[in-house]
XYZ file of C-alpha atoms in Angstrom:
679
model
C 1.481 25.740 -26.589
C 1.985 22.020 -27.222
C -1.200 19.888 -26.863
C 0.366 17.759 -24.119
C 0.975 20.906 -22.058
C -2.693 21.848 -22.384
C -3.768 18.323 -21.445
C -1.713 18.419 -18.255
C -2.142 22.018 -17.111
C -5.786 22.728 -17.961
C -6.990 20.660 -14.960
C -4.519 22.470 -12.690
C -5.694 25.907 -13.809
C -9.319 24.816 -13.408
C -8.595 23.527 -9.897
C -7.029 26.849 -8.924
C -9.949 28.838 -10.322
C -12.593 26.671 -8.636
C -10.722 26.268 -5.373
C -9.500 29.827 -4.846
C -12.024 31.848 -6.783
C -15.302 30.118 -6.032
C -16.529 32.954 -3.796
C -15.965 35.433 -6.578
C -17.362 33.491 -9.528
C -19.985 31.332 -7.770
C -20.845 27.639 -7.696
C -22.050 27.058 -11.256
C -19.132 28.864 -12.985
C -16.689 26.845 -10.852
C -18.326 23.640 -12.034
C -18.358 24.838 -15.632
C -14.673 25.746 -15.571
C -13.522 22.408 -14.134
C -15.819 20.256 -16.263
C -15.047 22.210 -19.419
C -11.300 21.962 -18.813
C -11.531 18.197 -18.379
C -13.557 17.702 -21.546
C -11.010 19.820 -23.433
C -8.166 17.689 -22.026
C -10.126 14.561 -22.927
C -10.582 15.644 -26.551
C -6.875 16.489 -26.854
C -5.944 13.146 -25.277
C -7.915 11.180 -27.853
C -6.303 13.273 -30.593
C -2.922 12.312 -29.129
C -3.794 8.614 -28.769
C -5.258 7.883 -32.215
C -2.017 8.558 -34.152
C -0.207 6.071 -31.895
C -2.995 3.585 -32.554
C -2.520 3.946 -36.291
C 1.275 3.775 -35.984
C 1.850 7.246 -37.413
C 3.127 8.898 -34.225
C 6.576 8.831 -32.648
C 7.559 9.162 -28.998
C 8.544 12.687 -28.003
C 9.549 14.753 -24.991
C 8.179 18.258 -24.438
C 10.330 20.356 -22.059
C 8.629 22.597 -19.525
C 11.471 24.048 -17.442
C 14.797 23.229 -15.836
C 13.930 21.779 -12.451
C 16.896 20.562 -10.351
C 20.623 20.935 -10.868
C 22.667 19.827 -7.871
C 25.960 18.018 -8.398
C 25.325 14.843 -10.367
C 21.553 15.238 -9.944
C 20.438 17.196 -12.981
C 16.995 16.915 -14.569
C 14.299 19.023 -16.160
C 10.545 19.036 -15.847
C 9.584 17.469 -19.157
C 6.467 15.732 -20.484
C 7.077 12.390 -22.191
C 4.558 11.255 -24.812
C 4.667 7.692 -26.121
C 2.182 4.851 -26.552
C 2.033 4.050 -22.844
C 1.495 7.700 -21.943
C -1.151 8.150 -24.639
C -3.151 5.198 -23.271
C -3.070 6.604 -19.752
C -4.018 10.086 -20.972
C -7.150 8.664 -22.589
C -8.028 6.618 -19.504
C -7.503 9.439 -17.007
C -9.125 12.309 -18.873
C -12.062 10.273 -20.221
C -13.041 8.904 -16.829
C -12.339 12.187 -15.043
C -14.392 14.234 -17.527
C -17.364 11.884 -17.154
C -17.000 11.873 -13.364
C -17.055 15.677 -13.376
C -20.263 15.633 -15.426
C -21.803 12.903 -13.259
C -21.037 14.904 -10.123
C -23.286 17.732 -11.335
C -26.241 15.519 -10.491
C -24.839 13.404 -7.673
C -23.478 16.330 -5.647
C -26.271 18.715 -6.653
C -27.252 19.747 -3.129
C -23.873 19.637 -1.455
C -22.925 23.129 -0.215
C -19.218 22.559 -0.915
C -19.427 21.727 -4.613
C -16.667 24.128 -5.748
C -14.258 22.533 -3.289
C -15.245 19.069 -4.494
C -14.750 19.922 -8.180
C -11.433 21.630 -7.387
C -10.230 18.456 -5.649
C -11.307 16.334 -8.633
C -9.359 18.529 -11.043
C -6.334 18.660 -8.732
C -6.314 14.883 -8.563
C -6.490 14.664 -12.353
C -3.539 17.048 -12.740
C -1.433 14.997 -10.303
C -2.260 11.786 -12.154
C -1.382 13.372 -15.495
C 1.923 14.537 -14.045
C 2.645 10.975 -12.984
C 2.020 9.362 -16.365
C 3.841 12.022 -18.413
C 6.974 11.867 -16.240
C 10.277 11.634 -18.050
C 12.228 10.994 -14.850
C 11.630 9.212 -11.560
C 11.535 12.378 -9.429
C 8.796 13.851 -11.585
C 6.923 10.549 -11.348
C 7.267 10.681 -7.568
C 5.940 14.251 -7.566
C 2.786 13.089 -9.340
C 2.692 9.982 -7.148
C 2.574 12.045 -3.970
C 0.202 14.582 -5.495
C -2.240 11.782 -6.201
C -1.891 10.646 -2.586
C -2.658 14.143 -1.300
C -5.673 14.606 -3.576
C -7.039 11.172 -2.673
C -6.759 12.072 1.015
C -8.743 15.244 0.401
C -11.394 13.460 -1.668
C -11.864 10.427 0.582
C -12.265 12.742 3.563
C -14.358 15.282 1.654
C -17.251 14.842 4.106
C -14.911 15.749 6.962
C -17.739 16.054 9.490
C -18.260 12.303 9.131
C -15.854 10.452 11.500
C -15.657 7.320 9.335
C -14.645 9.416 6.305
C -11.863 11.093 8.292
C -10.637 7.716 9.528
C -10.699 6.267 6.004
C -8.764 9.228 4.583
C -6.128 8.921 7.295
C -5.869 5.167 6.770
C -5.351 5.603 3.018
C -2.693 8.235 3.658
C -0.766 6.178 6.232
C -0.854 2.859 4.358
C 0.292 4.552 1.170
C 3.196 6.112 3.063
C 4.437 2.582 3.784
C 4.503 1.789 0.086
C 5.959 5.189 -0.737
C 8.920 4.488 1.531
C 9.780 1.516 -0.664
C 9.319 3.623 -3.779
C 11.630 6.341 -2.424
C 14.310 3.815 -1.507
C 13.990 2.356 -4.999
C 14.494 5.792 -6.557
C 17.480 6.510 -4.293
C 19.014 3.151 -5.137
C 18.390 3.606 -8.854
C 20.156 6.970 -8.826
C 23.024 5.444 -6.830
C 23.445 2.631 -9.365
C 22.784 4.452 -12.641
C 23.814 8.002 -11.734
C 20.634 9.422 -13.263
C 16.885 9.585 -12.690
C 16.068 9.854 -16.408
C 13.737 6.961 -17.234
C 14.960 6.427 -20.845
C 18.592 6.433 -19.674
C 17.844 3.977 -16.863
C 15.969 1.574 -19.141
C 18.751 1.696 -21.720
C 21.403 0.899 -19.108
C 19.398 -1.692 -17.145
C 20.412 -4.796 -19.174
C 24.056 -3.983 -18.511
C 23.482 -4.196 -14.748
C 22.048 -7.721 -14.885
C 24.066 -10.046 -12.650
C 25.746 -7.291 -10.615
C 25.404 -7.091 -6.841
C 24.837 -4.305 -4.349
C 25.274 -4.015 -0.583
C 21.951 -3.801 1.235
C 21.268 -4.323 4.947
C 24.760 -5.688 5.464
C 24.594 -8.329 2.708
C 25.226 -8.573 -1.020
C 22.170 -8.937 -3.249
C 21.455 -8.862 -6.955
C 21.309 -5.178 -7.856
C 18.298 -5.225 -10.141
C 16.329 -7.503 -7.829
C 16.752 -5.106 -4.914
C 15.847 -2.037 -6.963
C 12.831 -3.625 -8.641
C 11.388 -5.085 -5.439
C 11.734 -1.718 -3.670
C 9.958 -0.017 -6.551
C 7.301 -2.731 -6.534
C 6.599 -2.105 -2.840
C 5.553 1.385 -3.894
C 3.285 -0.139 -6.532
C 1.786 -2.482 -3.928
C 0.748 0.454 -1.766
C -0.711 2.584 -4.531
C -2.418 -0.342 -6.291
C -3.674 -1.992 -3.082
C -1.925 -5.339 -3.410
C -2.083 -7.998 -0.700
C -0.593 -6.668 2.515
C -1.028 -3.003 1.621
C -4.624 -3.335 0.430
C -6.473 -2.437 3.621
C -7.042 1.212 2.686
C -8.958 0.515 -0.541
C -12.340 -0.734 0.757
C -12.428 1.891 3.518
C -11.877 4.572 0.881
C -15.462 3.955 -0.226
C -16.436 6.406 2.541
C -15.865 9.210 0.063
C -18.553 10.304 -2.419
C -19.282 7.705 -5.099
C -17.784 9.798 -7.949
C -14.531 9.719 -5.981
C -14.667 5.930 -5.887
C -15.078 5.830 -9.662
C -12.255 8.290 -10.317
C -9.645 7.187 -7.805
C -10.330 3.548 -7.203
C -11.566 2.340 -10.564
C -9.528 3.943 -13.269
C -6.676 6.142 -12.144
C -4.930 6.189 -8.778
C -4.989 2.454 -8.145
C -3.622 1.799 -11.634
C -0.593 4.021 -10.990
C 1.358 1.055 -9.627
C 0.552 -1.034 -12.704
C 1.610 1.849 -14.936
C 4.895 2.245 -13.078
C 5.776 -1.457 -13.356
C 4.893 -1.442 -17.074
C 6.849 1.770 -17.676
C 9.898 0.185 -16.031
C 9.280 -3.263 -17.556
C 12.717 -3.401 -19.279
C 14.204 -2.855 -15.822
C 12.020 -5.498 -14.147
C 12.747 -8.076 -16.835
C 16.444 -8.055 -15.928
C 15.523 -9.813 -12.651
C 13.698 -13.141 -12.774
C 13.253 -12.998 -8.995
C 11.529 -9.614 -9.138
C 9.224 -10.812 -11.921
C 8.334 -13.884 -9.865
C 7.539 -11.743 -6.832
C 5.275 -9.503 -8.922
C 3.456 -12.541 -10.343
C 2.888 -14.271 -7.008
C 1.738 -11.103 -5.250
C -0.631 -10.259 -8.102
C -2.057 -13.787 -8.203
C -2.543 -13.938 -4.425
C -4.260 -10.528 -4.445
C -6.480 -11.580 -7.335
C -7.708 -14.643 -5.412
C -7.842 -13.047 -1.961
C -9.897 -10.000 -2.967
C -12.339 -12.098 -4.985
C -13.109 -14.272 -1.967
C -14.029 -11.217 0.090
C -16.181 -9.811 -2.702
C -18.432 -12.870 -2.456
C -19.478 -12.029 1.118
C -19.859 -8.235 1.245
C -23.278 -6.563 1.459
C -22.268 -2.956 0.798
C -22.656 -2.435 -2.958
C -19.606 -0.160 -3.160
C -17.407 -2.524 -1.165
C -18.229 -5.401 -3.499
C -17.010 -3.291 -6.419
C -14.006 -2.083 -4.404
C -12.790 -5.616 -3.741
C -13.464 -6.374 -7.378
C -11.063 -3.548 -8.256
C -8.447 -5.007 -5.943
C -8.851 -8.403 -7.630
C -8.646 -6.974 -11.161
C -5.438 -5.136 -10.257
C -4.033 -8.501 -9.274
C -4.700 -9.729 -12.817
C -2.743 -6.777 -14.204
C 0.276 -7.543 -12.029
C 0.155 -11.190 -13.063
C 0.441 -10.069 -16.686
C 3.288 -7.674 -15.896
C 5.037 -10.387 -13.869
C 4.990 -13.011 -16.634
C 6.400 -10.545 -19.154
C 3.204 -9.349 -20.865
C 2.944 -5.635 -20.000
C 0.862 -5.130 -23.142
C -1.818 -7.433 -21.745
C -1.616 -5.667 -18.372
C -2.161 -2.278 -20.013
C -4.966 -3.682 -22.159
C -6.820 -4.838 -19.048
C -6.087 -1.485 -17.386
C -7.622 0.220 -20.433
C -10.815 -1.863 -20.574
C -11.120 -1.983 -16.774
C -11.265 1.818 -16.693
C -14.500 1.798 -18.674
C -16.404 -1.042 -17.073
C -15.289 -0.397 -13.503
C -16.050 3.329 -13.688
C -19.410 2.297 -15.159
C -20.090 -0.067 -12.258
C -19.138 2.503 -9.628
C -21.185 5.282 -11.203
C -24.058 2.840 -11.729
C -23.851 1.915 -8.059
C -23.924 5.636 -7.276
C -27.111 5.951 -9.302
C -28.634 3.100 -7.293
C -27.534 4.703 -4.016
C -28.923 8.030 -5.211
C -32.274 6.363 -5.869
C -32.264 4.604 -2.490
C -31.648 7.626 -0.264
C -27.963 6.696 0.144
C -28.715 3.206 1.386
C -25.741 1.038 0.370
C -26.726 -2.343 1.846
C -27.917 -4.637 -0.950
C -30.110 -6.548 1.499
C -32.464 -3.555 1.400
C -32.708 -3.342 -2.393
C -34.611 -5.667 -4.721
C -36.774 -5.249 -7.814
C -35.127 -1.995 -8.914
C -34.892 -2.843 -12.615
C -38.436 -1.538 -13.148
C -37.904 1.646 -11.125
C -34.532 2.658 -12.571
C -34.353 0.844 -15.947
C -31.596 2.966 -17.498
C -29.323 2.428 -14.518
C -30.176 -1.266 -14.663
C -29.083 -1.608 -18.289
C -25.890 0.357 -17.646
C -25.027 -1.921 -14.717
C -25.857 -4.890 -16.915
C -23.316 -3.772 -19.521
C -20.689 -3.335 -16.819
C -21.431 -6.764 -15.365
C -21.239 -8.463 -18.772
C -17.877 -6.733 -19.296
C -16.268 -7.565 -15.945
C -17.407 -11.192 -16.014
C -15.926 -11.633 -19.484
C -19.019 -12.617 -21.434
C -18.127 -13.523 -25.001
C -17.548 -16.318 -27.492
C -14.030 -17.181 -28.613
C -13.218 -15.858 -32.101
C -16.681 -14.240 -32.411
C -17.409 -11.315 -30.073
C -17.074 -10.436 -26.428
C -17.491 -7.573 -24.012
C -14.421 -5.610 -22.865
C -13.247 -7.919 -20.083
C -13.571 -10.974 -22.309
C -10.601 -9.875 -24.409
C -8.366 -8.289 -21.801
C -8.811 -10.692 -18.870
C -8.618 -13.750 -21.092
C -5.403 -12.426 -22.652
C -3.843 -12.249 -19.176
C -4.828 -15.823 -18.365
C -3.457 -17.011 -21.700
C -0.198 -15.111 -21.114
C 0.157 -16.609 -17.634
C -0.331 -20.136 -18.968
C 1.869 -19.559 -22.018
C 4.744 -18.246 -19.899
C 5.511 -21.826 -18.909
C 6.809 -20.869 -15.469
C 5.583 -22.161 -12.117
C 4.703 -18.587 -11.126
C 2.770 -18.154 -14.370
C 0.812 -21.356 -13.823
C 0.063 -20.282 -10.254
C -1.210 -16.993 -11.638
C -3.328 -18.831 -14.217
C -5.100 -21.048 -11.694
C -5.598 -18.195 -9.217
C -6.972 -16.122 -12.084
C -9.370 -18.846 -13.218
C -10.638 -19.326 -9.666
C -11.009 -15.570 -9.238
C -12.912 -15.402 -12.548
C -15.415 -17.903 -11.136
C -15.857 -15.805 -7.997
C -15.997 -12.582 -10.038
C -18.893 -13.951 -12.036
C -20.632 -15.080 -8.845
C -20.324 -11.851 -6.836
C -21.071 -9.633 -9.862
C -24.318 -11.451 -10.625
C -25.071 -11.689 -6.918
C -24.953 -7.898 -6.872
C -27.265 -7.706 -9.892
C -29.773 -10.223 -8.552
C -29.919 -8.681 -5.068
C -30.273 -5.176 -6.475
C -32.502 -5.483 -9.512
C -34.450 -8.741 -9.127
C -36.707 -10.187 -6.451
C -39.187 -8.423 -4.238
C -38.486 -4.908 -2.912
C -36.987 -5.056 0.579
C -36.949 -1.312 1.234
C -39.353 -1.458 4.164
C -36.666 -3.292 6.160
C -34.244 -0.362 5.936
C -34.364 1.948 8.931
C -32.128 4.317 6.981
C -34.683 4.746 4.189
C -37.532 5.081 6.666
C -35.620 7.825 8.440
C -34.733 9.505 5.149
C -38.343 9.474 3.965
C -39.439 11.266 7.134
C -36.734 13.896 6.727
C -37.150 17.243 5.090
C -34.619 18.710 2.684
C -31.860 19.089 5.292
C -28.703 17.096 5.797
C -29.133 13.342 5.680
C -28.468 10.886 8.491
C -24.815 10.486 7.620
C -24.018 14.169 7.848
C -23.076 14.271 4.186
C -24.854 17.492 3.443
C -26.315 15.789 0.378
C -29.973 14.878 0.395
C -32.067 13.898 -2.559
C -34.785 16.461 -3.126
C -36.604 14.217 -5.585
C -37.733 11.940 -2.774
C -39.826 14.638 -1.171
C -42.967 13.207 -2.732
C -42.606 10.004 -0.688
C -45.294 9.507 1.926
C -44.671 9.987 5.606
C -46.127 6.650 6.719
C -43.026 4.447 6.562
C -41.924 3.325 3.101
C -45.324 2.392 1.732
C -45.284 5.368 -0.622
C -41.555 5.271 -1.354
C -40.726 5.087 -5.059
C -37.094 4.994 -6.239
C -36.620 7.188 -9.284
C -34.164 7.401 -12.130
C -31.147 9.696 -11.874
C -30.928 13.041 -13.720
C -29.514 13.305 -17.230
C -26.143 14.572 -15.994
C -25.681 11.196 -14.269
C -27.212 9.028 -16.999
C -25.176 10.450 -19.887
C -21.814 9.320 -18.402
C -23.341 5.890 -17.794
C -24.370 5.669 -21.450
C -20.930 6.686 -22.730
C -19.122 4.316 -20.386
C -21.477 1.538 -21.465
C -20.233 1.960 -25.025
C -16.679 1.505 -23.757
C -17.653 -1.541 -21.693
C -19.200 -3.161 -24.767
C -16.724 -2.223 -27.505
C -13.330 -1.344 -25.958
C -12.076 -4.922 -26.047
C -13.389 -5.770 -29.493
C -12.106 -2.572 -31.121
C -8.665 -2.308 -29.535
C -7.493 -5.873 -28.828
C -5.646 -6.045 -32.147
C -3.381 -3.140 -31.226
C -2.670 -4.193 -27.649
C -2.052 -7.943 -27.898
C -1.588 -8.827 -31.560
C 1.589 -10.519 -32.790
C 2.407 -7.357 -34.705
C 2.017 -5.199 -31.604
C 5.725 -4.475 -31.384
C 5.263 -1.455 -33.637
C 2.449 -0.163 -31.416
C 4.518 -0.585 -28.237
C 7.880 0.582 -29.647
C 10.048 2.534 -27.190
C 7.278 2.168 -24.607
C 7.268 -1.213 -22.831
C 9.249 -4.455 -23.081
C 7.110 -6.189 -25.712
C 7.704 -9.938 -26.229
C 6.663 -11.204 -29.657
C 7.526 -14.731 -28.511
C 5.100 -14.633 -25.584
C 2.339 -13.100 -27.710
C 2.812 -15.897 -30.242
C 2.702 -18.477 -27.444
C -0.509 -16.906 -26.088
C -2.299 -17.491 -29.364
C -1.082 -21.095 -29.405
C -2.329 -22.223 -25.983
C -4.609 -25.305 -25.837
C -8.283 -24.773 -26.606
C -9.317 -25.650 -23.063
C -7.263 -22.701 -21.792
C -9.163 -20.369 -24.122
C -12.550 -21.775 -23.106
C -11.878 -22.124 -19.368
C -12.764 -18.477 -18.538
C -16.058 -18.879 -20.402
C -16.812 -22.078 -18.473
C -16.190 -20.554 -15.044
C -18.148 -17.431 -16.023
C -21.229 -19.520 -16.833
C -20.751 -21.529 -13.640
C -20.626 -18.364 -11.553
C -23.830 -17.040 -13.118
C -25.584 -20.373 -12.498
C -24.550 -20.483 -8.831
C -25.652 -16.882 -8.248
C -29.003 -17.532 -9.961
C -29.601 -20.672 -7.913
C -28.683 -18.974 -4.632
C -30.456 -15.637 -5.031
C -33.315 -16.214 -7.474
C -34.288 -19.896 -7.611
C -33.623 -20.741 -3.963
C -33.217 -17.559 -1.869
C -32.955 -19.517 1.384
C -29.849 -21.358 0.228
C -27.201 -18.695 1.107
C -28.207 -18.522 4.791
C -28.281 -22.314 5.085
C -24.944 -22.682 3.310
C -23.152 -20.015 5.356
C -24.485 -21.628 8.543
C -22.837 -24.888 7.487
C -19.446 -23.248 6.904
C -19.738 -20.727 9.745
C -16.034 -20.276 10.674
C -14.885 -20.064 7.045
C -17.680 -17.642 6.177
C -16.846 -15.385 9.135
C -13.174 -15.518 8.191
C -13.902 -14.262 4.669
C -16.649 -11.849 5.778
C -14.155 -10.228 8.155
C -11.690 -9.760 5.283
C -9.324 -12.492 6.481
C -8.903 -10.456 9.699
C -6.167 -8.312 8.165
C -7.393 -5.189 9.953
C -7.521 -7.033 13.277
C -4.052 -8.474 12.673
C -2.554 -5.072 11.856
C -4.321 -3.593 14.849
C -2.740 -6.204 17.116
C 0.724 -6.159 15.522
C 1.186 -2.482 14.683
C -1.491 -0.199 16.112
C -1.733 -1.438 19.702
C 2.066 -1.726 20.223
C 2.475 1.752 18.716
C -0.189 3.118 21.069
C 1.432 1.353 24.020
C 4.836 2.772 23.092
C 3.253 6.196 22.756
C 1.761 5.898 26.245
C 5.187 4.958 27.629
C 6.793 8.020 26.057
C 3.893 10.148 27.254
C 3.622 9.024 30.869
C 7.157 7.892 31.670
C 9.015 10.155 29.256
C 7.002 13.343 29.020
C 5.272 13.389 32.404
C 7.700 11.236 34.423
C 10.970 12.780 33.244
C 10.505 15.998 31.260
C 7.662 17.435 33.349
C 9.097 16.107 36.608
C 12.516 17.663 36.178
C 11.366 20.542 33.976
C 8.087 22.394 34.678
C 7.420 20.397 37.844
C 11.093 20.210 38.951
C 13.699 22.910 38.383
C 11.177 25.462 37.182
C 8.970 24.815 40.218
C 11.964 25.240 42.551
C 12.800 28.579 40.938
C 9.189 29.656 41.352
C 9.141 28.671 45.020
C 12.486 30.397 45.603
C 11.128 33.542 43.978
C 8.122 33.556 46.280
C 10.441 33.269 49.328
C 12.733 35.991 48.001
C 9.760 38.288 47.495
C 9.003 38.184 51.229
C 12.418 39.661 51.981
C 11.686 42.765 49.934
C 9.707 44.822 52.465
C 10.548 48.228 50.992
C 11.600 49.689 54.420
C 15.065 51.307 54.584
C 15.656 50.362 58.245
C 15.064 46.700 57.397
C 17.672 46.775 54.628
C 20.114 48.623 56.995
C 19.573 45.933 59.653
C 20.326 43.171 57.126
C 23.477 44.983 56.015
C 24.578 45.413 59.645
C 24.006 41.737 60.418
C 25.970 40.810 57.293
C 28.824 43.099 58.248
C 28.971 41.687 61.809
C 28.989 38.183 60.397
C 31.834 38.971 57.975
C 33.976 40.616 60.696
C 33.356 37.710 63.056
C 34.471 35.214 60.398
C 37.696 37.179 59.743
C 38.528 37.482 63.484
C 37.779 33.808 64.070
C 40.025 32.813 61.194
């Protein structure tokens, strides 16, 4: 069997074993099977990636089976392996394997562990199917599989109403984007007569300048197709307008947040745009749309991250913002920079989410940072892991010397945006710089509120309640309580002592920390060097000219991210360490603006007013006027009721006495004779 087949299908087989056979093999074997399969896939993925890194590997396609043959629609199920695929294989399997291991500790007391691990492996299989797709239908199969698995994982604690609501919201919002993606696939097949990705990309330049009929008008063909495809990417990657599902998805277990919303599912849209970059680059309008949407999302999400108190929601909005950076890079014609940031982001964002999970684990599932404080002494290993992630996401580093992962990848995007020389690129640059300032602020705000200052645990009713509980289900109905807190006293939180997480949770943090520190430094030469064309051959539309222009931008452009990073740290230190009363006083001064940002720009309220309430009102009309007023009135309550009443009357005539029937016959006969005589 080819290694790529093992990489893809091992998680599927593990999911089937754990999901269907858990009662036969037990909880621990189910966890061993899924975790072992993911580590095997991870090892094979790195073995696949390293030859591409060294330039010794060539793109290939591994057939699996003939899939569909219907008229002109003819394609096989085949696994494509090139540089872009190899990068995604490493990202997906590395993060998923570590999340599986981390979940051994985090989900230790959950009674449904086999189901949880089966869902994790199923999600990984769907994501691997997506990135190895050789045609658009196969990509859509993986795309929808990821959506299904994310629904199952977000709503894993299905007895918790907010988790059910979040899962449904993610499913519905993604269906909106998926409609655009489907229309894009239909249109692409209509125009090119094939769904084969290599064939489409080869023919795309020849379609530049042509027009197509759409909604009764003529439009540029490639612009229509690319924008429809991008709508799908907006939904999956939570871009502005279709972003509302992402923060609510934090209702799932923290390992789910790290797997789905840090490294894999939300990057599917970025991957798709980069995979189809030769197609997108035939339409300047489509590229401009991608750039503006990415830049607006980058800025918008960063503003919200500065006001949130839930530790997971801060990181969730950070993810949304970082995805905006990736789309800016793809939109200005630098898919290599977009994929580089996707690669480094996988390590430091998974690290931040799993680190946050370790904090939540230590704090009896309290997620409000206002009830943290001083934790660096209680959970030092988690503290240092979170520190590495924060240094990476804020882009700490010195130009031409050394930097953490985000320093290389995020700065390369800003340089590409500036070097593009377009108005959209410059808009993306300034939005990105502003977002970098806010990223530094909210990241260090999280660190200062969590790990510095005086402990504020006694203010948390949740922790007080948890301390008084026994080993049963916790207050949120998660079925996951932390047995290690049993030693806490039962007189409030006076005897409460947060503790470090188990080794199964700390080991993934240590490995991800290595990636957060070194991924940018080690790999930036391959991703964004002027000789990167060989690395990216037959994979994405690589522009040597833009890469050369990136390295020639003014010095102030190179140093600007460093300047805003330091400024953000200084503001956070002043507000939360040096002068803790400043934030309350400042937010009181800008009350309306603060409430606007705190309430996430009122997108949920707007959608509720524009879409949800009218839909509910229309549903009530169909229910009361249509179903009850018409169907029931003339159906069960109308004609059927008349038949029933007629039957009851007819029953009274059936006495069962022969003389009665003879009398009726005689009366009928007399009546008939009388009518004939009268006539």
